[in-house]
PDB file of C-alpha atoms in Angstrom:
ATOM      1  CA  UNK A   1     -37.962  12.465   2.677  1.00  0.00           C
ATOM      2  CA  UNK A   2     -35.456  14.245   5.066  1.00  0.00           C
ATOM      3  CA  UNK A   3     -32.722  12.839   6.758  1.00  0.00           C
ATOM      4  CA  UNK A   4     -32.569  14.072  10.567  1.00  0.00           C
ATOM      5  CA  UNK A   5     -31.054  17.509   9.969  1.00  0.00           C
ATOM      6  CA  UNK A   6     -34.090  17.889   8.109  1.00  0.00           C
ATOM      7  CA  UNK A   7     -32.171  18.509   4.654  1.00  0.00           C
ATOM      8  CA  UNK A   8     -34.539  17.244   1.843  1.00  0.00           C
ATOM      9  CA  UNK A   9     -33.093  14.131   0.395  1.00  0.00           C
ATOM     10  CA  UNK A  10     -34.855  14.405  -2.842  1.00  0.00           C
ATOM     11  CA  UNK A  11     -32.323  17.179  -3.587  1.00  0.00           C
ATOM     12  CA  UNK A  12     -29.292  15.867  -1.942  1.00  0.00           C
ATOM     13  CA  UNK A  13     -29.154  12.574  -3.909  1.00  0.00           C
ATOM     14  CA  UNK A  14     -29.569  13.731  -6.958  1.00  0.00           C
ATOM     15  CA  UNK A  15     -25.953  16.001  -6.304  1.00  0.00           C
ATOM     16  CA  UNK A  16     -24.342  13.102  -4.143  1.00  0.00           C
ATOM     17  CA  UNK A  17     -24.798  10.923  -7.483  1.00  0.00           C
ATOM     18  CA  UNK A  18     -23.031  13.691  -9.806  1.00  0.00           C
ATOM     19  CA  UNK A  19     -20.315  14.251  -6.908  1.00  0.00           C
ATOM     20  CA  UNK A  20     -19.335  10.433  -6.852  1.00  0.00           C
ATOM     21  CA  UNK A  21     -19.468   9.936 -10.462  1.00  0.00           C
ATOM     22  CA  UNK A  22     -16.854  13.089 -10.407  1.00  0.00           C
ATOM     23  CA  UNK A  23     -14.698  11.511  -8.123  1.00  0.00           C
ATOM     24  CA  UNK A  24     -14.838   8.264 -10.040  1.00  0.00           C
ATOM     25  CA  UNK A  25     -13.877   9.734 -13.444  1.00  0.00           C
ATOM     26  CA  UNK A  26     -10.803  11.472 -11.952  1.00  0.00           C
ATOM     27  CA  UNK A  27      -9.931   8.232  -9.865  1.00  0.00           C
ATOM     28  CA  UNK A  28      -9.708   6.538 -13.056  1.00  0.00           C
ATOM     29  CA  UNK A  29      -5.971   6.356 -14.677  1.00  0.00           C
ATOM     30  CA  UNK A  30      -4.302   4.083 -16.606  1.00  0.00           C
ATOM     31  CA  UNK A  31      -0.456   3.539 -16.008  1.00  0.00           C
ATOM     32  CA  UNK A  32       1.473   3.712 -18.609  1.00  0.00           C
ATOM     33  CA  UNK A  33       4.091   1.560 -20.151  1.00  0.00           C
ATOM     34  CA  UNK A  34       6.952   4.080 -20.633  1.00  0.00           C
ATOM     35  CA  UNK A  35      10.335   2.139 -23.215  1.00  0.00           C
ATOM     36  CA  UNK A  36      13.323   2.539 -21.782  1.00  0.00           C
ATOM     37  CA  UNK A  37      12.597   3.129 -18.757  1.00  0.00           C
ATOM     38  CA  UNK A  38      10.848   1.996 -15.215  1.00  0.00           C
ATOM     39  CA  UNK A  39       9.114   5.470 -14.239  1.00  0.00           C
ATOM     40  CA  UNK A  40       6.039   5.674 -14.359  1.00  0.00           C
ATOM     41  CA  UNK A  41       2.981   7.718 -16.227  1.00  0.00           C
ATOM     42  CA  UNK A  42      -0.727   7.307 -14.942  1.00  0.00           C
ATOM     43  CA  UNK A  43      -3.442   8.788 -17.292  1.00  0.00           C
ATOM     44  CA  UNK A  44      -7.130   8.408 -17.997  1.00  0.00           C
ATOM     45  CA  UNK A  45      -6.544   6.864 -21.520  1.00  0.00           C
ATOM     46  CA  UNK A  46     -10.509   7.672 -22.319  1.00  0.00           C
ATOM     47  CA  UNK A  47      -9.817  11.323 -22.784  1.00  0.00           C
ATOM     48  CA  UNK A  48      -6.257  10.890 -23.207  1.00  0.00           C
ATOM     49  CA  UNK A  49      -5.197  10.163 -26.576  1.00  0.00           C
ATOM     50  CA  UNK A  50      -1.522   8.921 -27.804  1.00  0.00           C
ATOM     51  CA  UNK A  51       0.408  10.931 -30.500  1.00  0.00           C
ATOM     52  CA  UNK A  52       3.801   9.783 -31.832  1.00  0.00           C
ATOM     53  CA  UNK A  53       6.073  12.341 -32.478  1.00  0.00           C
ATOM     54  CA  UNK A  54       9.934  12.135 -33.438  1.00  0.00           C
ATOM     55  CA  UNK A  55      12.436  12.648 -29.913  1.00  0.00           C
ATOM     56  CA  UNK A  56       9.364  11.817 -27.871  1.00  0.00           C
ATOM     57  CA  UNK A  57       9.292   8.233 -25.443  1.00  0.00           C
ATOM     58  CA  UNK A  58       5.307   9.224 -25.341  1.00  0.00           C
ATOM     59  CA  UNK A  59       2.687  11.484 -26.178  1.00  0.00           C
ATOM     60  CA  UNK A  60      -0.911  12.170 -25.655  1.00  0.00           C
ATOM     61  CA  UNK A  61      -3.343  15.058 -26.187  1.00  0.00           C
ATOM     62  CA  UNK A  62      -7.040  15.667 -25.237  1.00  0.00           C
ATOM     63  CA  UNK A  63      -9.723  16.855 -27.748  1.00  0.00           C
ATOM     64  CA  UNK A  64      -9.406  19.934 -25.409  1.00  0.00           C
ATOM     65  CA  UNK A  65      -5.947  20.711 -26.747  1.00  0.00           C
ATOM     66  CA  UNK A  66      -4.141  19.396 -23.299  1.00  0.00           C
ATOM     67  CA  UNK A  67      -0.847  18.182 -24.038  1.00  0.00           C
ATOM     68  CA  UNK A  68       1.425  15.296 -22.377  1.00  0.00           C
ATOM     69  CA  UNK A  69       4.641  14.749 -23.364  1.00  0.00           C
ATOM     70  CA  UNK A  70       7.829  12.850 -22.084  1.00  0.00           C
ATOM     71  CA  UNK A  71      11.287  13.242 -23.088  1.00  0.00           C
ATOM     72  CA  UNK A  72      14.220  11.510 -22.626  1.00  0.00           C
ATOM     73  CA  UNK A  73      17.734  13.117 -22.650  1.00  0.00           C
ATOM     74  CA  UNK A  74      21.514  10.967 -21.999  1.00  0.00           C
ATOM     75  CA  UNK A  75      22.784  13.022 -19.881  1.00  0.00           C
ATOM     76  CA  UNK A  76      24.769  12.660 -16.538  1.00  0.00           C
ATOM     77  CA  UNK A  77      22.859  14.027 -13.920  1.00  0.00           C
ATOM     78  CA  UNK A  78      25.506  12.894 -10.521  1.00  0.00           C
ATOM     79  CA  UNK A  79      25.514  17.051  -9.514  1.00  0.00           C
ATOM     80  CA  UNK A  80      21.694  16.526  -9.016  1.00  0.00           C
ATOM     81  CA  UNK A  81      22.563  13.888  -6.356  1.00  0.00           C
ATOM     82  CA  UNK A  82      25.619  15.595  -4.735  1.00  0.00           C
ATOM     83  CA  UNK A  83      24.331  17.951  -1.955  1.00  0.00           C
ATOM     84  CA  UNK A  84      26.896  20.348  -2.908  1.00  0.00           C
ATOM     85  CA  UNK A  85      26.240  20.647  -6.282  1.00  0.00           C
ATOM     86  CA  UNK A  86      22.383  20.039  -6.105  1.00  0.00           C
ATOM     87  CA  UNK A  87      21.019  23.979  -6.427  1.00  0.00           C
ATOM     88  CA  UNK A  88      23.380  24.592  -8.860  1.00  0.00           C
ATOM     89  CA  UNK A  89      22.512  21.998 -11.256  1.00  0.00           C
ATOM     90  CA  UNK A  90      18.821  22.677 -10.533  1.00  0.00           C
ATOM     91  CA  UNK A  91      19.505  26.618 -11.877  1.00  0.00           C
ATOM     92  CA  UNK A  92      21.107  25.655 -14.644  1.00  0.00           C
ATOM     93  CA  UNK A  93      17.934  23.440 -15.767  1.00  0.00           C
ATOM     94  CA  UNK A  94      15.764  26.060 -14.801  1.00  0.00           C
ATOM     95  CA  UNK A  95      17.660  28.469 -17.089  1.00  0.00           C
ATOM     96  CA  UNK A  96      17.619  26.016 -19.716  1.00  0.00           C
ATOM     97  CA  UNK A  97      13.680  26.633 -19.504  1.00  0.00           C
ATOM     98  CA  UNK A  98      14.021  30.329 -19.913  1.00  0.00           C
ATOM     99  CA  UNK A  99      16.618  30.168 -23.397  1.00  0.00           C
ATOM    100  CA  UNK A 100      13.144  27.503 -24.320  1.00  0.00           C
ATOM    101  CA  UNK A 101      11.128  30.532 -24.172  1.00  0.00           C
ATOM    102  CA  UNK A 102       9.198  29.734 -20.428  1.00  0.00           C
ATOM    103  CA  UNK A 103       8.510  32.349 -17.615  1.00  0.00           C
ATOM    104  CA  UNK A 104       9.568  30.379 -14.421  1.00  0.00           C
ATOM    105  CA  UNK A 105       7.082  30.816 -11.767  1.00  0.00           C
ATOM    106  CA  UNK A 106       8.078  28.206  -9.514  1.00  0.00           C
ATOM    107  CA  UNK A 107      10.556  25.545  -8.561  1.00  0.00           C
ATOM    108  CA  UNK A 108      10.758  22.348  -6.080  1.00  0.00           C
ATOM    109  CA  UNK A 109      13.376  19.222  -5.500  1.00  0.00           C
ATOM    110  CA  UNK A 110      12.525  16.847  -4.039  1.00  0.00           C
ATOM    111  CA  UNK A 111      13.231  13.106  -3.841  1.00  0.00           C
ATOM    112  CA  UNK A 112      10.824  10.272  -4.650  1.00  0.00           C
ATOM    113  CA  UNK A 113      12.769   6.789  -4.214  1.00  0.00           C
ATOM    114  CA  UNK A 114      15.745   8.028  -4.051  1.00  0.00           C
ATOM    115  CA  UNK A 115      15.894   9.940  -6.780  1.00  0.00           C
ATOM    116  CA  UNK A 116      16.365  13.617  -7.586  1.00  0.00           C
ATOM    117  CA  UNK A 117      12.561  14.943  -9.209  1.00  0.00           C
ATOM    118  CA  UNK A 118      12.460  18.362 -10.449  1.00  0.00           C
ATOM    119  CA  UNK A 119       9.266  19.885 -10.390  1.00  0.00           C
ATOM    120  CA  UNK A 120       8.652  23.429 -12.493  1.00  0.00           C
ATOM    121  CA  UNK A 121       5.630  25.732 -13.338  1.00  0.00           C
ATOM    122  CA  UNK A 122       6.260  28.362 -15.999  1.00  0.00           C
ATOM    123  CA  UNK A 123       4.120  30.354 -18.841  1.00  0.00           C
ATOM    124  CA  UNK A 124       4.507  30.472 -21.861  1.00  0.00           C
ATOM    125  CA  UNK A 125       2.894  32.065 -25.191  1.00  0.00           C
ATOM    126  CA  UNK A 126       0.081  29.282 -25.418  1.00  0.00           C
ATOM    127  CA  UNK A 127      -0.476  29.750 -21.735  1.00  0.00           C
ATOM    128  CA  UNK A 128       0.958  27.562 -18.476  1.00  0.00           C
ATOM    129  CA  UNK A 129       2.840  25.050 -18.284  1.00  0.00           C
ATOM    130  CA  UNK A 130       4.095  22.187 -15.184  1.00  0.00           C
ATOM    131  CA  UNK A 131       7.279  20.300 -16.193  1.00  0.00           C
ATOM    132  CA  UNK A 132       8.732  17.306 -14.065  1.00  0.00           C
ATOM    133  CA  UNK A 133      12.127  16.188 -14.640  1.00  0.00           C
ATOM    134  CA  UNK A 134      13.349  12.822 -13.260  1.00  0.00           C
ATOM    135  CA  UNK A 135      16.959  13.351 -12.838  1.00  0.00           C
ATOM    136  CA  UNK A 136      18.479   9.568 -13.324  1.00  0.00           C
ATOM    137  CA  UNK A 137      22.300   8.850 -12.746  1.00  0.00           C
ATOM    138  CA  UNK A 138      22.941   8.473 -16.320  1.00  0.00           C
ATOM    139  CA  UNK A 139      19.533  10.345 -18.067  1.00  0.00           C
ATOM    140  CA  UNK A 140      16.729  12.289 -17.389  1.00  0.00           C
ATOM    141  CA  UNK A 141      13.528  12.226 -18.017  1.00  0.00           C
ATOM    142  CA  UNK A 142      11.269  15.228 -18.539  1.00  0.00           C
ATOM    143  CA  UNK A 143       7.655  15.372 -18.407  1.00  0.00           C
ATOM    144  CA  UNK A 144       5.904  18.285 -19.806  1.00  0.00           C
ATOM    145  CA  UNK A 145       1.581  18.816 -19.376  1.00  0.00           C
ATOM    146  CA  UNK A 146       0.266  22.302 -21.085  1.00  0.00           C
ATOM    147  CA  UNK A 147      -3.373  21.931 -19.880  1.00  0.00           C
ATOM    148  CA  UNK A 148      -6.132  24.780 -19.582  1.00  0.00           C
ATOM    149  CA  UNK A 149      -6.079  23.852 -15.882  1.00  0.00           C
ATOM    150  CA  UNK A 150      -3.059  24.198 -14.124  1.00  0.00           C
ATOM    151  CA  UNK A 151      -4.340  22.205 -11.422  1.00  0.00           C
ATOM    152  CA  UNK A 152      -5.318  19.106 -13.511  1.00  0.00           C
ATOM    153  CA  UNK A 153      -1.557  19.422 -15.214  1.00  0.00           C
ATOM    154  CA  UNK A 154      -0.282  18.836 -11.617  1.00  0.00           C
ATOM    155  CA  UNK A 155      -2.063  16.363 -11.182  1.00  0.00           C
ATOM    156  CA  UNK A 156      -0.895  14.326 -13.957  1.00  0.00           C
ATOM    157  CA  UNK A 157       3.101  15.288 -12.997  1.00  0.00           C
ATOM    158  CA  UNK A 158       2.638  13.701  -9.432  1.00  0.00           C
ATOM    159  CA  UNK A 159       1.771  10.472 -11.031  1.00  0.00           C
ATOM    160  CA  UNK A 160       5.024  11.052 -12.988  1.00  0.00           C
ATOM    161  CA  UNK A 161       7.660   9.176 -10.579  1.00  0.00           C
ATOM    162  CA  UNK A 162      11.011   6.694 -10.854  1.00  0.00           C
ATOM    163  CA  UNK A 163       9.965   2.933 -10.144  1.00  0.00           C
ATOM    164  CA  UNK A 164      10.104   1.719  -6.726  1.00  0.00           C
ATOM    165  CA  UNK A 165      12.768   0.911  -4.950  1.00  0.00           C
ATOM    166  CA  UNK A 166      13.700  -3.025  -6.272  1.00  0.00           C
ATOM    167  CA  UNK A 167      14.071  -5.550  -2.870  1.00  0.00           C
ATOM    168  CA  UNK A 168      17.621  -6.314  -1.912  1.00  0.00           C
ATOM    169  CA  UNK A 169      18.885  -9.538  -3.719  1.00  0.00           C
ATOM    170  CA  UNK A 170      16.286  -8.849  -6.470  1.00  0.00           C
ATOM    171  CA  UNK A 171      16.938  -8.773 -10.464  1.00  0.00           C
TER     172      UNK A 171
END
């Protein structure tokens, strides 16, 4: 059996078959139902598992030791949406993660339906760290994924985003 570049297909289907089942597991996520608030959360609740802790909206760890967890703070946030103010504001939060005890390694704003998102990458004693803050008029949400795999936690944070944008003339 060889297809016409003569690569034997005996081999190649066997690794075709272990590539799409890859694909398929990390396809796979669950949104998740966040209280008090729209945004959204999309995780693959089979090796994600929820915790309940006190301050947290939500939760979840891996038998791995990953870590997800979302916070939710009351706090004006109208510099993050002022052009003047905007960098700033973002500093401040970003030295609010160094007085936490994180090594800033990078920073990005960036809007995602209208709304001010904050993404960060830092260290920190149990290892890296990607944070996404959700800068609301009125309060902000923080997601924070300490994963063995920095590129998995981003992964998770882009699926970390404010609802979308509601139809004019809609409740």
């Amino acid at each position: 059996d060889t297809d016409r570049r003569g690569m034997d297909l005996r081999v190649a289907r066997p690794h075709a078959l272990v590539v799409v089942a890859l694909l398929a597991s990390v396809a796979h996520a669950d949104v998740i139902d966040l209280p008090d608030t729209r945004a959204e959360l999309a995780l693959d609740l089979r090796a994600w598992h929820a915790v309940t802790k006190p301050g947290l909206v939500a939760g979840y760890t891996t038998d791995r030791g990953d870590v997800v967890a979302v916070t939710r703070a009351p706090v004006p946030n109208i510099d993050a949406w002022r052009a003047k103010t905007r960098d700033a504001y973002v500093d401040q939060i970003e030295r609010g993660s160094v007085l936490a005890g994180y090594k800033p390694a990078t920073k990005k704003l960036t809007t995602i339906e209208g709304v001010p998102v904050l993404d960060l990458e830092a260290t920190h004693q149990r290892g890296p760290i990607v944070i996404r803050v959700i800068l609301f008029r009125t309060y902000a949400l923080a997601l924070a994924v300490e994963s063995s795999s920095r590129r998995a936690a981003r992964a998770i944070a882009k699926t970390f985003v404010p609802p979308p944008a509601r139809p004019e003339g809609s409740p």
